[in-house]
Coordinates of C-alpha atoms in Angstrom, one line a residue:
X1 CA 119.8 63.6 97.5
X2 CA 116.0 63.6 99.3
X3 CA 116.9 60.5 101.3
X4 CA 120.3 61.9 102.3
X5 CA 118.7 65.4 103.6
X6 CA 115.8 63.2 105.1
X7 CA 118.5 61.3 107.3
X8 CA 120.3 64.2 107.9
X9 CA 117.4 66.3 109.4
X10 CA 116.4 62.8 111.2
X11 CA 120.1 62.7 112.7
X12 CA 120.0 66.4 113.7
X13 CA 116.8 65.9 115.3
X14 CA 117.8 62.9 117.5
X15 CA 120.5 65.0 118.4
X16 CA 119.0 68.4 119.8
X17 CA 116.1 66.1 121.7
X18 CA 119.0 64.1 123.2
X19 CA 121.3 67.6 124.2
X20 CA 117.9 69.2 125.5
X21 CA 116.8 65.8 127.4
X22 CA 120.1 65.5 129.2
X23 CA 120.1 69.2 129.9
X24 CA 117.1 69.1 131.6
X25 CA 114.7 70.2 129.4
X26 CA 113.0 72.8 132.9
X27 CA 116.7 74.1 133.1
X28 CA 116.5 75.3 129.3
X29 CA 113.5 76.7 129.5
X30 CA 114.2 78.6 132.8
X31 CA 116.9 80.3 130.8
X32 CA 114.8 80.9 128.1
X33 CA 112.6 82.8 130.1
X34 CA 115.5 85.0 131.5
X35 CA 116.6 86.2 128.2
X36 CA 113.3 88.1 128.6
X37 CA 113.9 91.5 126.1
X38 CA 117.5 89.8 124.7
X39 CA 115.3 87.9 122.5
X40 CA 114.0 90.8 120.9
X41 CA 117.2 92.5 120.8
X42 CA 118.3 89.5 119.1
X43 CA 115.7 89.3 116.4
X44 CA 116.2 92.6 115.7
X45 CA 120.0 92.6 115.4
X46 CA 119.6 89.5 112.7
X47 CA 116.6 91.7 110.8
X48 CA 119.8 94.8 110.9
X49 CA 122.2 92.0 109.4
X50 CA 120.3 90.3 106.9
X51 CA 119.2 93.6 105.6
X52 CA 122.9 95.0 105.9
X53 CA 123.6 91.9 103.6
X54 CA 121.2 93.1 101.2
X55 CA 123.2 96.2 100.8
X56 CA 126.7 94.0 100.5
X57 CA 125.1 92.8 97.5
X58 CA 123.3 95.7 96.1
X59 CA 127.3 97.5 95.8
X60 CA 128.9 94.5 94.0
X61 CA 126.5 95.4 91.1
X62 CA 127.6 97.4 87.6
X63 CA 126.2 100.8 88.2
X64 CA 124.2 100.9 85.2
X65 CA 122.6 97.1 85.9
X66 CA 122.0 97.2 89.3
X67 CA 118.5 96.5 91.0
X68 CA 117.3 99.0 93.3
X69 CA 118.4 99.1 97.0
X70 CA 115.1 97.7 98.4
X71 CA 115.1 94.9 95.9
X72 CA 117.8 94.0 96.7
X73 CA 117.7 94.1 100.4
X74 CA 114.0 92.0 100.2
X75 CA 115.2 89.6 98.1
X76 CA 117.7 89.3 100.9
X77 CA 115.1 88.0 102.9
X78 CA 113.9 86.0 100.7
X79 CA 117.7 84.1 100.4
X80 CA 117.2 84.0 104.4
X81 CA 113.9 82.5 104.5
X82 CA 114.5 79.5 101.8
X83 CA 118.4 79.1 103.1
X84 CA 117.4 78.9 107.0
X85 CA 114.1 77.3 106.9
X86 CA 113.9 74.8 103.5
X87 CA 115.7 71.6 103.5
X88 CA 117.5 73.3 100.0
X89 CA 121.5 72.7 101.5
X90 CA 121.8 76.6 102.7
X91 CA 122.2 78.0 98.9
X92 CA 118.9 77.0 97.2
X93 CA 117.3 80.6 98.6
X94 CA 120.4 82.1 96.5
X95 CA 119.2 81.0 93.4
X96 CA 115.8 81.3 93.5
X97 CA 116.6 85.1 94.5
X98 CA 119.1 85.7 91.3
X99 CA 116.3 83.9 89.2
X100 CA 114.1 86.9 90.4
X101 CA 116.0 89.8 89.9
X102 CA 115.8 88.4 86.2
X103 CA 112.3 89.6 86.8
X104 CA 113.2 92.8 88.1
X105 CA 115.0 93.9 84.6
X106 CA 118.7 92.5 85.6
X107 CA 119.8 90.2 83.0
X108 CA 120.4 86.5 83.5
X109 CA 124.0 86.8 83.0
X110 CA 124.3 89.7 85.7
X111 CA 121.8 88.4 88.1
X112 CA 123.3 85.0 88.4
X113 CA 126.9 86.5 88.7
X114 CA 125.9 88.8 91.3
X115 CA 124.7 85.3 93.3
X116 CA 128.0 83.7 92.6
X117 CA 130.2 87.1 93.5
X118 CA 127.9 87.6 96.6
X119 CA 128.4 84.0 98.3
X120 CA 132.2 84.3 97.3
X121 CA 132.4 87.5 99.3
X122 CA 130.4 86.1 102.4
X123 CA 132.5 82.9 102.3
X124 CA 135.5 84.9 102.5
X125 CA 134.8 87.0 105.1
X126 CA 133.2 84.2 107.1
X127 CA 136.6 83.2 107.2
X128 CA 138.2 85.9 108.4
X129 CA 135.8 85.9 110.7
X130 CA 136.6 82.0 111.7
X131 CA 140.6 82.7 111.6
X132 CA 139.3 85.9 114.0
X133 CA 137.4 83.7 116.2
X134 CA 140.2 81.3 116.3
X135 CA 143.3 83.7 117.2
X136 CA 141.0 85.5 120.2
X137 CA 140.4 81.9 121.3
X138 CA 143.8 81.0 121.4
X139 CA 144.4 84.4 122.8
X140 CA 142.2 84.2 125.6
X141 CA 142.2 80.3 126.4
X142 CA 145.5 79.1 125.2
X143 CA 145.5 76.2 122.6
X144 CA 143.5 73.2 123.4
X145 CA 141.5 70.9 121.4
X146 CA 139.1 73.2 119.4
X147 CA 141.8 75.6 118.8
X148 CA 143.2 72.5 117.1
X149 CA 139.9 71.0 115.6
X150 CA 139.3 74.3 113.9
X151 CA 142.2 75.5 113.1
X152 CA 142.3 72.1 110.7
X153 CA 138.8 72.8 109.5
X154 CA 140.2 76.0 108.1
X155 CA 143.3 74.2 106.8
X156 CA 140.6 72.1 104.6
X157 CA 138.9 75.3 104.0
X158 CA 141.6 77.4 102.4
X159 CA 141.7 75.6 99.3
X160 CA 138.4 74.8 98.8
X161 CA 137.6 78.9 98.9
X162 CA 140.1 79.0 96.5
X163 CA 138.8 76.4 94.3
X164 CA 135.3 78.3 94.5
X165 CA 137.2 81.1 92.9
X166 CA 139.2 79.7 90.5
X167 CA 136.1 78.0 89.1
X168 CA 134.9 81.8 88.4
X169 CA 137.5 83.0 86.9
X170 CA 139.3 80.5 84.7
X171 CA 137.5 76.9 82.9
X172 CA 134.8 76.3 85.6
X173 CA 132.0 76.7 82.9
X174 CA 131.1 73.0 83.1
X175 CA 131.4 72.9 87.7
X176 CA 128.9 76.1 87.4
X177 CA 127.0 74.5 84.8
X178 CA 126.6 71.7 86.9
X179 CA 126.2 73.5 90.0
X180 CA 123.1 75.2 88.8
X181 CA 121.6 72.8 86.9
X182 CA 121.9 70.7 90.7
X183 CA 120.1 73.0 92.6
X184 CA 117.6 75.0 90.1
X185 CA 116.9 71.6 88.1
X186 CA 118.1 71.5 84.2
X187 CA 115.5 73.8 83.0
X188 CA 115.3 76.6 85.8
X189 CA 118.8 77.5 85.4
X190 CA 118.6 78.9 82.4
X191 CA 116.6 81.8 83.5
X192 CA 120.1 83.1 84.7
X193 CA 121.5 83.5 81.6
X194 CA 123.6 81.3 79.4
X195 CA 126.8 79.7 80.9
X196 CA 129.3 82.0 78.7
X197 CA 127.0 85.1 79.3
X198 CA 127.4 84.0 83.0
X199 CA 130.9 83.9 83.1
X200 CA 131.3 87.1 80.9
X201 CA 129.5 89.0 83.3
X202 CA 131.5 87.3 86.4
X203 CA 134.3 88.7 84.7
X204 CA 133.4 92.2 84.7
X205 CA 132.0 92.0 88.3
X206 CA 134.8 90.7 89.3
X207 CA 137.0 93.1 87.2
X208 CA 135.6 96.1 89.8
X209 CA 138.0 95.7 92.8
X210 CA 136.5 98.2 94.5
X211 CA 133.2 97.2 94.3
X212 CA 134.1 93.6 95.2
X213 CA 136.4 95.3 97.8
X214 CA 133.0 97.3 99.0
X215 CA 131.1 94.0 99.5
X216 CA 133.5 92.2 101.6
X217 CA 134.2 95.0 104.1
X218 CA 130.3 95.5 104.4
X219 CA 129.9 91.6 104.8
X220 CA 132.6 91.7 107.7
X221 CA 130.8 94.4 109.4
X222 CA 127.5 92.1 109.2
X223 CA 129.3 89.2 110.9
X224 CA 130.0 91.6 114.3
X225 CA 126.2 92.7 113.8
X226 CA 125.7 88.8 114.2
X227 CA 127.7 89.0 117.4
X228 CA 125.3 91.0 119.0
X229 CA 123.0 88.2 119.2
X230 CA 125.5 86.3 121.4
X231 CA 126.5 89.3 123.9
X232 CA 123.0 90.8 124.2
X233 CA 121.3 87.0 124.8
X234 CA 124.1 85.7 127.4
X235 CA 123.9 89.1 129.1
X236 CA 120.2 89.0 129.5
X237 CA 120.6 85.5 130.8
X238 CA 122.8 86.4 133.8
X239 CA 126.4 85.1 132.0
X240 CA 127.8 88.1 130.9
X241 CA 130.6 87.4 128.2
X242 CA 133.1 90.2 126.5
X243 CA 133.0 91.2 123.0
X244 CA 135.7 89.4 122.5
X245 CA 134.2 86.5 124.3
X246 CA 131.4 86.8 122.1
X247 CA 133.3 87.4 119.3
X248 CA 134.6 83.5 120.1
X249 CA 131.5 82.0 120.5
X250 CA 129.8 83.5 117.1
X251 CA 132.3 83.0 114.7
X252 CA 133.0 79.5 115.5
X253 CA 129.4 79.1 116.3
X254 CA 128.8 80.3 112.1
X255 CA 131.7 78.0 111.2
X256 CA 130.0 74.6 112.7
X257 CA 126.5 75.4 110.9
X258 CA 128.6 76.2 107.7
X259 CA 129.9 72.7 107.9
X260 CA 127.0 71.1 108.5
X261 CA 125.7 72.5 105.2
X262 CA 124.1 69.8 104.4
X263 CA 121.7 69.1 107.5
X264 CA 118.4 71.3 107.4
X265 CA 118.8 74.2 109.8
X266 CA 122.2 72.6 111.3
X267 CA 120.0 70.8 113.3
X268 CA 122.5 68.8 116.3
X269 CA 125.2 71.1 115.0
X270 CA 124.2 74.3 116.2
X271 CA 123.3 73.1 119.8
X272 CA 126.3 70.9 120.4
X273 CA 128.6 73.7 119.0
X274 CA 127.3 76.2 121.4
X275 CA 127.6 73.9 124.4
X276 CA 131.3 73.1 123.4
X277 CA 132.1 76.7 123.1
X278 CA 130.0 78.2 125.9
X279 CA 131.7 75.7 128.1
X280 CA 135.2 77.0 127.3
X281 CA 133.6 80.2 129.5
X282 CA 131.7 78.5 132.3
X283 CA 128.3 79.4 130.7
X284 CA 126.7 75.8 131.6
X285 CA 125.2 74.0 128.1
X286 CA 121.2 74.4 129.4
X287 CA 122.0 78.6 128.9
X288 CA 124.1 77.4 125.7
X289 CA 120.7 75.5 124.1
X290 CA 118.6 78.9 125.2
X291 CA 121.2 80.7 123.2
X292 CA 120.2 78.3 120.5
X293 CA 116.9 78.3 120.4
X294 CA 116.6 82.5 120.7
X295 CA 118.7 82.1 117.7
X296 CA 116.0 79.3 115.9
X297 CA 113.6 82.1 116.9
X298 CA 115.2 84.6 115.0
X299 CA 115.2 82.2 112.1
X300 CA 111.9 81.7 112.3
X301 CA 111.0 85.0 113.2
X302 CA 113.4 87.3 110.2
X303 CA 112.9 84.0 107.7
X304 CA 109.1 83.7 107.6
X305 CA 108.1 87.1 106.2
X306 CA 111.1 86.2 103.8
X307 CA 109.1 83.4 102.5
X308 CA 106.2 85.3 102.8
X309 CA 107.9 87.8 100.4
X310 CA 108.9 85.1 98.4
X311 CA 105.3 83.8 97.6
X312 CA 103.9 87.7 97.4
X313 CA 106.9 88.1 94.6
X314 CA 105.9 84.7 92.5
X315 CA 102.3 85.8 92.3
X316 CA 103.0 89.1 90.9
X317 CA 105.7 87.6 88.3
X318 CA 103.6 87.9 85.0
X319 CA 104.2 85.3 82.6
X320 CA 107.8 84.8 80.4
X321 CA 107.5 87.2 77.7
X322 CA 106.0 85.6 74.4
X323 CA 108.3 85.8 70.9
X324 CA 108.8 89.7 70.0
X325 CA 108.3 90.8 73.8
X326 CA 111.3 92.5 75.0
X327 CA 112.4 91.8 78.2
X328 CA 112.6 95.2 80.6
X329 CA 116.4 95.8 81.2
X330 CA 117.8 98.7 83.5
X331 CA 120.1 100.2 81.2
X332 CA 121.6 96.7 80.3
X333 CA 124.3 96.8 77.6
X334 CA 123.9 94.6 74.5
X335 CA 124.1 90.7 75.0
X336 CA 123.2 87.5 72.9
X337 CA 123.6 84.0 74.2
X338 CA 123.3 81.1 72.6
X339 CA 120.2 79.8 74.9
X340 CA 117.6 81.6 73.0
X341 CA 116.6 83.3 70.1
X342 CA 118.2 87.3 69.8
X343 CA 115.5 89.8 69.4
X344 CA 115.4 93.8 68.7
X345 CA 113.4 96.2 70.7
X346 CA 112.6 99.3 68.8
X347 CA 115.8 100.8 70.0
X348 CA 117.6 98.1 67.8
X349 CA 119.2 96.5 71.1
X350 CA 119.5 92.9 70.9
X351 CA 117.9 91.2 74.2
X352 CA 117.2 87.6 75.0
X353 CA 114.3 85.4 74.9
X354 CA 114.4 82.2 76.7
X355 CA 114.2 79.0 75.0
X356 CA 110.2 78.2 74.8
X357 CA 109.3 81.3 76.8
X358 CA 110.4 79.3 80.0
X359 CA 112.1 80.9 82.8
X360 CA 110.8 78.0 85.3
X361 CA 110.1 78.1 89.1
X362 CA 112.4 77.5 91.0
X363 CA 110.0 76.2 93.7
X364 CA 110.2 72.9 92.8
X365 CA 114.5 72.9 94.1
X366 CA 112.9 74.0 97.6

């Protein structure tokens, strides 16, 4: 897996010096330079939907288990920082972020349901927000080739969304176990809570409609927050677009770094979609890789203090709790699991202790 995202990120990297080379690397940097205040417009409209996404997450909780608001909106960042800027596939930040709301007195099985109900919501409404992209592309261009390209991308799409589900709701205990155990290694994981724990509290998350209902509408406003960064940066550059137009460019833009998963930051993928789709508008592809790289400085500039966070939030952990040590819960109801040894608090509520006292870092997946 290591050699695979080492070639990939070598790949990507051959590619964005070749698009910038041929672009003319002056040309880029002149439009760089023109973005002037866009760039700070940008980074701040990312900052607004990162945090925004924080509160999609916060709603899809069970009122009495919930974290706070602001834990849940920095732990946010956190999933930013590790997802954008570590080699760890785009999802790693997810789990290292449920692993620490375990910390925060959310239960494994709650914590690591919220992860899986959270992505589920964003990956549905990233593809609304693709079909979107699509139709107004269509709309406003007629069909051509990547009306065509993507429309088949979301073709491929469909059932694999649905196949993400169905593995949450019905026999997927072995995928998720898997899953997990892939990305947080085969001890981490089980600071999430045992598998049938997991999937009882996926049930009852998912069992709220109108929470889950809350977190996709909020998620769809946080992809048009994202389109900000297109319309404010092209503006600034002298190539004013629409909404609309923008609309185009951002959702399909999100679509090709979602497919390129597996390649550390999208590198290659990000530029060369952006010059496809800023072409279909006349906006020439060395303003396309300033778009880009205003974007990069947004990641860099909204993901660092998430990693910063991050470390700050390891180093106040204290230690797994030794035998007869309660773990703190926030109003948590009863649960047992078969990973560890049921205890009693002096309330007589049965909480969990993890096998060996070992919740794990999950630093080692990043």
């Amino acid at each position: 897996m290591k050699r695979l995202t080492t070639l990939a990120l070598i790949v990507g990297l051959c590619t964005v010096v070749g698009l910038f080379l041929s672009s003319g690397l002056e040309d880029v940097a002149a439009a760089v330079v023109s973005a002037g205040w866009g760039a700070l417009v940008v980074v701040l409209a990312r900052a607004v939907a990162v945090a925004w996404a924080g509160f999609g997450w916060f709603v899809i909780f069970p009122r009495f288990e919930r974290p706070s608001l602001r834990d849940s909106v920095v732990l946010r960042f956190v999933r930013e920082g590790i997802n954008t800027l570590l080699p760890v596939a785009q999802v790693g930040g997810d789990f290292v972020a449920a692993r620490l709301l375990t910390k925060r007195g959310v239960t494994g099985g709650v914590a690591g349901a919220s992860m899986f109900v959270d992505l589920m919501t964003q990956a549905v409404t990233q593809f609304l927000f693709t079909v979107a992209g699509v139709a107004l592309l269509a709309w406003l261009a007629g069909d051509g080739p990547i009306v065509r390209t993507v429309a088949g991308g979301l073709a491929v799409a469909a059932p694999a969304l649905a196949a993400f589900y169905l593995i949450q709701r019905r026999s997927g205990h072995k995928v998720i176990q898997g899953l997990v155990s892939r990305f947080a290694g085969s001890r981490e994981w089980r600071a999430l809570g045992a598998i049938d724990v997991l999937y009882d509290a996926l049930k009852r998350l998912y069992g709220n409609h109108g929470r889950v209902a809350g977190g996709i509408g909020i998620h769809l406003v946080g992809w048009l927050i994202g389109t900000i960064e297109v319309y404010v940066c092209l503006h600034f550059m002298g190539y004013p677009v629409s909404f609309f137009e923008a609309v185009v460019i951002e959702s399909l833009a999100q679509a090709v770094r979602g497919a390129a998963f597996a390649v550390p930051g999208a590198l290659g993928a990000q530029e060369g979609g952006l010059i496809a789709l800023c072409a279909i508008f006349g906006i020439p592809a060395e303003a396309a890789l300033a778009l880009s790289l205003v974007k990069r400085l947004a990641d860099l500039l909204v993901g660092v203090p998430g990693l910063l966070a991050w470390h700050a939030l390891e180093g106040k952990a204290g230690p797994a709790p030794e035998s007869g040590e309660a773990l703190p819960a926030r109003h948590a109801p009863p649960q047992t699991a078969p990973m560890g040894v049921p205890y009693g608090n002096d309330r007589g509520t049965t909480l969990l202790r993890p096998v060996d006292g070992e919740l794990g870092e999950l630093k080692k997946c990043a």
